[in-house]
Amino acid sequence: MSRLDSFIRRLEAQRRMLDWAAAESAGRPGLVLELGLGNGRTYDHLREILPGRDIHVFERDVSPNPHSMPPAGRLVIGDMAETLPAFALRHGRGAALIHVDVTTGVPERDRVLFAWLPEHVAGLAAPDALVLSGWDLDHPALTPVALPEGVPAGRYYAYRRVG
Ligand SMILES: C[S@@+](CC[C@H](N)C(=O)[O-])C[C@H]1O[C@@H](n2cnc3c(N)ncnc32)[C@H](O)[C@@H]1O
């Protein structure tokens, strides 16, 4: 499969995952966290499908499409290795939905480069929170859950925070 095909499939899976997560999160109070603003595409989709939800976005190098800039007070700028634990001190385990879109595009590299991330994600997730990620997160408090129909295993990952 060409990298273009692979990229398109990843984006299709991402949209399916976000739509599914929005439906799953309806009626569950809590923050929505977007880890990795980038161009702002998935943030833009999240705010469209989750109107009225409090969405906080984390990014080190802020340069999204101007139409996808989060409002003041909802963008946390800096290295997530530092901003996530600081956010947890203020908000505790207050997130109902966390989308991890921090990736180099190479899952094997991500697991090493972002080995510190699953602990911070688990530390922000409310009991039963849904966590989505483009690569597999290894943490004892994050239990894998079945993917929505149409998303092949290994293309995206979903977890629930236990306890
Ligand atoms: C794949 S992009 C996000 C794409 C975005 N969700 C979209 O749909 O346009 C990953 C983003 O994570 C950011 N990032 C990577 N490591 C980071 C870190 N340690 N702290 C903060 N941001 C980081 C990068 O700057 C990049 O913009």
PDB file of C-alpha atoms and ligand atoms in Angstrom:
ATOM      1  CA  MET A   1       0.000   0.000   0.000  1.00  0.00           C
ATOM      2  CA  SER A   2       1.406   3.425  -0.888  1.00  0.00           C
ATOM      3  CA  ARG A   3       1.953   5.980   1.862  1.00  0.00           C
ATOM      4  CA  LEU A   4      -0.795   8.097   0.273  1.00  0.00           C
ATOM      5  CA  ASP A   5      -3.282   5.222   0.575  1.00  0.00           C
ATOM      6  CA  SER A   6      -2.127   4.609   4.129  1.00  0.00           C
ATOM      7  CA  PHE A   7      -2.547   8.303   5.016  1.00  0.00           C
ATOM      8  CA  ILE A   8      -6.069   8.412   3.561  1.00  0.00           C
ATOM      9  CA  ARG A   9      -7.062   5.289   5.483  1.00  0.00           C
ATOM     10  CA  ARG A  10      -5.666   6.760   8.667  1.00  0.00           C
ATOM     11  CA  LEU A  11      -7.742   9.923   8.232  1.00  0.00           C
ATOM     12  CA  GLU A  12     -10.880   7.899   7.484  1.00  0.00           C
ATOM     13  CA  ALA A  13     -10.283   5.820  10.604  1.00  0.00           C
ATOM     14  CA  GLN A  14      -9.637   8.977  12.606  1.00  0.00           C
ATOM     15  CA  ARG A  15     -12.968  10.527  11.557  1.00  0.00           C
ATOM     16  CA  ARG A  16     -14.840   7.314  12.328  1.00  0.00           C
ATOM     17  CA  MET A  17     -13.170   7.112  15.737  1.00  0.00           C
ATOM     18  CA  LEU A  18     -13.986  10.719  16.620  1.00  0.00           C
ATOM     19  CA  ASP A  19     -17.628  10.382  15.502  1.00  0.00           C
ATOM     20  CA  TRP A  20     -17.983   7.172  17.498  1.00  0.00           C
ATOM     21  CA  ALA A  21     -16.325   8.730  20.567  1.00  0.00           C
ATOM     22  CA  ALA A  22     -18.617  11.757  20.383  1.00  0.00           C
ATOM     23  CA  ALA A  23     -21.671   9.483  20.474  1.00  0.00           C
ATOM     24  CA  GLU A  24     -20.159   7.413  23.305  1.00  0.00           C
ATOM     25  CA  SER A  25     -19.392  10.544  25.311  1.00  0.00           C
ATOM     26  CA  ALA A  26     -22.872  12.052  25.052  1.00  0.00           C
ATOM     27  CA  GLY A  27     -24.298  12.458  28.526  1.00  0.00           C
ATOM     28  CA  ARG A  28     -20.954  11.860  30.207  1.00  0.00           C
ATOM     29  CA  PRO A  29     -19.808  15.096  31.814  1.00  0.00           C
ATOM     30  CA  GLY A  30     -16.152  16.076  31.706  1.00  0.00           C
ATOM     31  CA  LEU A  31     -13.493  17.823  29.685  1.00  0.00           C
ATOM     32  CA  VAL A  32     -12.447  16.870  26.182  1.00  0.00           C
ATOM     33  CA  LEU A  33      -8.673  16.946  25.610  1.00  0.00           C
ATOM     34  CA  GLU A  34      -7.041  17.125  22.196  1.00  0.00           C
ATOM     35  CA  LEU A  35      -3.331  16.287  22.419  1.00  0.00           C
ATOM     36  CA  GLY A  36      -1.674  17.738  19.320  1.00  0.00           C
ATOM     37  CA  LEU A  37      -3.297  20.737  17.601  1.00  0.00           C
ATOM     38  CA  GLY A  38      -1.102  20.564  14.467  1.00  0.00           C
ATOM     39  CA  ASN A  39      -3.085  21.939  11.541  1.00  0.00           C
ATOM     40  CA  GLY A  40      -6.218  21.850  13.705  1.00  0.00           C
ATOM     41  CA  ARG A  41      -8.180  19.395  11.555  1.00  0.00           C
ATOM     42  CA  THR A  42      -9.213  16.977  14.281  1.00  0.00           C
ATOM     43  CA  TYR A  43      -9.783  19.831  16.747  1.00  0.00           C
ATOM     44  CA  ASP A  44     -12.077  21.457  14.192  1.00  0.00           C
ATOM     45  CA  HIS A  45     -13.964  18.171  13.781  1.00  0.00           C
ATOM     46  CA  LEU A  46     -14.264  17.649  17.528  1.00  0.00           C
ATOM     47  CA  ARG A  47     -15.711  21.098  18.153  1.00  0.00           C
ATOM     48  CA  GLU A  48     -18.201  20.540  15.344  1.00  0.00           C
ATOM     49  CA  ILE A  49     -19.428  17.167  16.609  1.00  0.00           C
ATOM     50  CA  LEU A  50     -19.242  18.117  20.298  1.00  0.00           C
ATOM     51  CA  PRO A  51     -20.903  21.540  20.427  1.00  0.00           C
ATOM     52  CA  GLY A  52     -20.948  23.043  23.880  1.00  0.00           C
ATOM     53  CA  ARG A  53     -18.230  20.746  25.257  1.00  0.00           C
ATOM     54  CA  ASP A  54     -15.199  22.227  26.971  1.00  0.00           C
ATOM     55  CA  ILE A  55     -12.300  21.268  24.658  1.00  0.00           C
ATOM     56  CA  HIS A  56      -8.715  21.928  25.778  1.00  0.00           C
ATOM     57  CA  VAL A  57      -5.949  21.609  23.190  1.00  0.00           C
ATOM     58  CA  PHE A  58      -2.258  20.966  23.831  1.00  0.00           C
ATOM     59  CA  GLU A  59       0.504  21.962  21.431  1.00  0.00           C
ATOM     60  CA  ARG A  60       4.164  22.951  21.465  1.00  0.00           C
ATOM     61  CA  ASP A  61       4.460  24.622  18.038  1.00  0.00           C
ATOM     62  CA  VAL A  62       1.251  26.548  17.480  1.00  0.00           C
ATOM     63  CA  SER A  63       0.543  27.193  13.779  1.00  0.00           C
ATOM     64  CA  PRO A  64      -2.865  25.779  12.855  1.00  0.00           C
ATOM     65  CA  ASN A  65      -5.067  26.857   9.995  1.00  0.00           C
ATOM     66  CA  PRO A  66      -6.340  30.244  11.260  1.00  0.00           C
ATOM     67  CA  HIS A  67      -9.933  28.934  11.191  1.00  0.00           C
ATOM     68  CA  SER A  68      -8.966  26.222  13.688  1.00  0.00           C
ATOM     69  CA  MET A  69      -7.342  28.275  16.434  1.00  0.00           C
ATOM     70  CA  PRO A  70      -8.759  27.364  19.864  1.00  0.00           C
ATOM     71  CA  PRO A  71     -10.096  30.261  21.932  1.00  0.00           C
ATOM     72  CA  ALA A  72      -7.916  31.909  24.558  1.00  0.00           C
ATOM     73  CA  GLY A  73      -7.881  29.841  27.709  1.00  0.00           C
ATOM     74  CA  ARG A  74      -8.458  26.583  25.844  1.00  0.00           C
ATOM     75  CA  LEU A  75      -5.013  26.289  24.232  1.00  0.00           C
ATOM     76  CA  VAL A  76      -2.198  24.985  26.427  1.00  0.00           C
ATOM     77  CA  ILE A  77       1.125  25.892  24.836  1.00  0.00           C
ATOM     78  CA  GLY A  78       4.335  24.031  25.632  1.00  0.00           C
ATOM     79  CA  ASP A  79       5.871  20.598  25.834  1.00  0.00           C
ATOM     80  CA  MET A  80       3.188  18.151  26.962  1.00  0.00           C
ATOM     81  CA  ALA A  81       5.721  16.377  29.144  1.00  0.00           C
ATOM     82  CA  GLU A  82       5.370  19.488  31.339  1.00  0.00           C
ATOM     83  CA  THR A  83       1.949  20.940  30.482  1.00  0.00           C
ATOM     84  CA  LEU A  84      -0.049  17.732  31.022  1.00  0.00           C
ATOM     85  CA  PRO A  85       1.046  17.156  34.641  1.00  0.00           C
ATOM     86  CA  ALA A  86       0.573  20.882  35.355  1.00  0.00           C
ATOM     87  CA  PHE A  87      -2.955  20.682  33.876  1.00  0.00           C
ATOM     88  CA  ALA A  88      -3.668  17.599  35.996  1.00  0.00           C
ATOM     89  CA  LEU A  89      -2.735  19.550  39.121  1.00  0.00           C
ATOM     90  CA  ARG A  90      -5.412  22.126  38.246  1.00  0.00           C
ATOM     91  CA  HIS A  91      -8.133  19.848  36.860  1.00  0.00           C
ATOM     92  CA  GLY A  92      -7.432  16.417  38.342  1.00  0.00           C
ATOM     93  CA  ARG A  93      -8.866  13.411  36.511  1.00  0.00           C
ATOM     94  CA  GLY A  94     -11.508  15.554  34.827  1.00  0.00           C
ATOM     95  CA  ALA A  95     -11.419  14.366  31.217  1.00  0.00           C
ATOM     96  CA  ALA A  96     -14.270  12.309  29.758  1.00  0.00           C
ATOM     97  CA  LEU A  97     -12.593  12.021  26.353  1.00  0.00           C
ATOM     98  CA  ILE A  98      -8.911  12.280  25.382  1.00  0.00           C
ATOM     99  CA  HIS A  99      -7.717  12.159  21.793  1.00  0.00           C
ATOM    100  CA  VAL A 100      -3.982  11.485  21.510  1.00  0.00           C
ATOM    101  CA  ASP A 101      -2.821  12.740  18.122  1.00  0.00           C
ATOM    102  CA  VAL A 102       0.842  13.171  18.945  1.00  0.00           C
ATOM    103  CA  THR A 103       2.691  11.157  16.391  1.00  0.00           C
ATOM    104  CA  THR A 104       5.719  11.095  14.168  1.00  0.00           C
ATOM    105  CA  GLY A 105       3.806   8.858  11.764  1.00  0.00           C
ATOM    106  CA  VAL A 106       5.908   5.875  12.796  1.00  0.00           C
ATOM    107  CA  PRO A 107       4.239   3.985  15.681  1.00  0.00           C
ATOM    108  CA  GLU A 108       7.448   2.136  16.688  1.00  0.00           C
ATOM    109  CA  ARG A 109       9.198   5.509  17.084  1.00  0.00           C
ATOM    110  CA  ASP A 110       6.218   7.031  18.933  1.00  0.00           C
ATOM    111  CA  ARG A 111       6.229   4.298  21.582  1.00  0.00           C
ATOM    112  CA  VAL A 112       9.830   5.194  22.473  1.00  0.00           C
ATOM    113  CA  LEU A 113       9.732   8.954  21.956  1.00  0.00           C
ATOM    114  CA  PHE A 114       6.480   9.367  23.893  1.00  0.00           C
ATOM    115  CA  ALA A 115       7.032   6.659  26.509  1.00  0.00           C
ATOM    116  CA  TRP A 116       6.168   9.248  29.197  1.00  0.00           C
ATOM    117  CA  LEU A 117       2.760  10.059  27.676  1.00  0.00           C
ATOM    118  CA  PRO A 118       0.472   7.144  28.752  1.00  0.00           C
ATOM    119  CA  GLU A 119       1.068   7.916  32.442  1.00  0.00           C
ATOM    120  CA  HIS A 120      -0.004  11.536  31.963  1.00  0.00           C
ATOM    121  CA  VAL A 121      -3.026  10.489  29.913  1.00  0.00           C
ATOM    122  CA  ALA A 122      -4.133   8.022  32.595  1.00  0.00           C
ATOM    123  CA  GLY A 123      -3.626  10.760  35.202  1.00  0.00           C
ATOM    124  CA  LEU A 124      -6.105  13.024  33.417  1.00  0.00           C
ATOM    125  CA  ALA A 125      -8.781  10.486  32.508  1.00  0.00           C
ATOM    126  CA  ALA A 126     -11.916  10.331  34.675  1.00  0.00           C
ATOM    127  CA  PRO A 127     -13.241   6.892  35.676  1.00  0.00           C
ATOM    128  CA  ASP A 128     -14.601   5.226  32.527  1.00  0.00           C
ATOM    129  CA  ALA A 129     -13.192   7.974  30.276  1.00  0.00           C
ATOM    130  CA  LEU A 130     -12.609   7.122  26.645  1.00  0.00           C
ATOM    131  CA  VAL A 131      -9.069   7.512  25.274  1.00  0.00           C
ATOM    132  CA  LEU A 132      -8.334   7.395  21.539  1.00  0.00           C
ATOM    133  CA  SER A 133      -4.855   7.159  20.077  1.00  0.00           C
ATOM    134  CA  GLY A 134      -3.160   6.643  16.757  1.00  0.00           C
ATOM    135  CA  TRP A 135      -0.646   4.300  18.388  1.00  0.00           C
ATOM    136  CA  ASP A 136      -1.025   1.809  21.209  1.00  0.00           C
ATOM    137  CA  LEU A 137      -0.799   3.174  24.743  1.00  0.00           C
ATOM    138  CA  ASP A 138       0.626   0.797  27.289  1.00  0.00           C
ATOM    139  CA  HIS A 139      -0.716   1.560  30.775  1.00  0.00           C
ATOM    140  CA  PRO A 140      -2.343  -0.758  33.348  1.00  0.00           C
ATOM    141  CA  ALA A 141      -5.243   1.665  33.950  1.00  0.00           C
ATOM    142  CA  LEU A 142      -6.116   1.881  30.251  1.00  0.00           C
ATOM    143  CA  THR A 143      -8.133  -1.103  29.064  1.00  0.00           C
ATOM    144  CA  PRO A 144      -8.465  -1.659  25.300  1.00  0.00           C
ATOM    145  CA  VAL A 145     -12.025  -1.559  23.984  1.00  0.00           C
ATOM    146  CA  ALA A 146     -13.451  -2.792  20.693  1.00  0.00           C
ATOM    147  CA  LEU A 147     -13.143  -0.392  17.787  1.00  0.00           C
ATOM    148  CA  PRO A 148     -16.201   0.881  15.934  1.00  0.00           C
ATOM    149  CA  GLU A 149     -17.249  -0.915  12.789  1.00  0.00           C
ATOM    150  CA  GLY A 150     -15.092  -0.052   9.790  1.00  0.00           C
ATOM    151  CA  VAL A 151     -11.880   0.647  11.704  1.00  0.00           C
ATOM    152  CA  PRO A 152      -9.456  -2.247  11.257  1.00  0.00           C
ATOM    153  CA  ALA A 153      -7.462  -3.440  14.259  1.00  0.00           C
ATOM    154  CA  GLY A 154      -4.123  -1.673  14.518  1.00  0.00           C
ATOM    155  CA  ARG A 155      -5.167   1.404  12.556  1.00  0.00           C
ATOM    156  CA  TYR A 156      -6.400   3.249  15.636  1.00  0.00           C
ATOM    157  CA  TYR A 157      -6.695   2.391  19.343  1.00  0.00           C
ATOM    158  CA  ALA A 158      -9.383   2.965  21.973  1.00  0.00           C
ATOM    159  CA  TYR A 159      -9.242   2.512  25.749  1.00  0.00           C
ATOM    160  CA  ARG A 160     -11.372   3.043  28.821  1.00  0.00           C
ATOM    161  CA  ARG A 161      -9.855   4.291  32.025  1.00  0.00           C
ATOM    162  CA  VAL A 162     -10.425   1.655  34.704  1.00  0.00           C
ATOM    163  CA  GLY A 163     -11.376   2.979  38.120  1.00  0.00           C
TER     164      GLY A 163
HETATM  165  C1  LIG B   1       0.062  14.719  14.053  1.00  0.00           C
HETATM  166  S1  LIG B   1       0.184  16.355  14.586  1.00  0.00           S
HETATM  167  C2  LIG B   1      -1.453  16.718  15.120  1.00  0.00           C
HETATM  168  C3  LIG B   1      -2.409  16.810  13.970  1.00  0.00           C
HETATM  169  C4  LIG B   1      -3.718  17.462  14.342  1.00  0.00           C
HETATM  170  N1  LIG B   1      -4.460  16.730  15.344  1.00  0.00           N
HETATM  171  C5  LIG B   1      -4.563  17.727  13.118  1.00  0.00           C
HETATM  172  O1  LIG B   1      -5.555  17.006  12.897  1.00  0.00           O
HETATM  173  O2  LIG B   1      -4.249  18.650  12.366  1.00  0.00           O
HETATM  174  C6  LIG B   1       1.038  16.183  16.116  1.00  0.00           C
HETATM  175  C7  LIG B   1       1.281  17.514  16.827  1.00  0.00           C
HETATM  176  O3  LIG B   1       1.811  17.211  18.115  1.00  0.00           O
HETATM  177  C8  LIG B   1       2.731  18.227  18.471  1.00  0.00           C
HETATM  178  N2  LIG B   1       3.648  17.684  19.481  1.00  0.00           N
HETATM  179  C9  LIG B   1       4.507  16.645  19.339  1.00  0.00           C
HETATM  180  N3  LIG B   1       5.175  16.415  20.475  1.00  0.00           N
HETATM  181  C10 LIG B   1       4.731  17.346  21.371  1.00  0.00           C
HETATM  182  C11 LIG B   1       5.044  17.615  22.726  1.00  0.00           C
HETATM  183  N4  LIG B   1       5.956  16.888  23.405  1.00  0.00           N
HETATM  184  N5  LIG B   1       4.401  18.632  23.334  1.00  0.00           N
HETATM  185  C12 LIG B   1       3.485  19.383  22.663  1.00  0.00           C
HETATM  186  N6  LIG B   1       3.142  19.164  21.367  1.00  0.00           N
HETATM  187  C13 LIG B   1       3.755  18.156  20.728  1.00  0.00           C
HETATM  188  C14 LIG B   1       3.437  18.574  17.148  1.00  0.00           C
HETATM  189  O4  LIG B   1       3.964  19.880  17.215  1.00  0.00           O
HETATM  190  C15 LIG B   1       2.322  18.398  16.123  1.00  0.00           C
HETATM  191  O5  LIG B   1       1.729  19.640  15.809  1.00  0.00           O
END
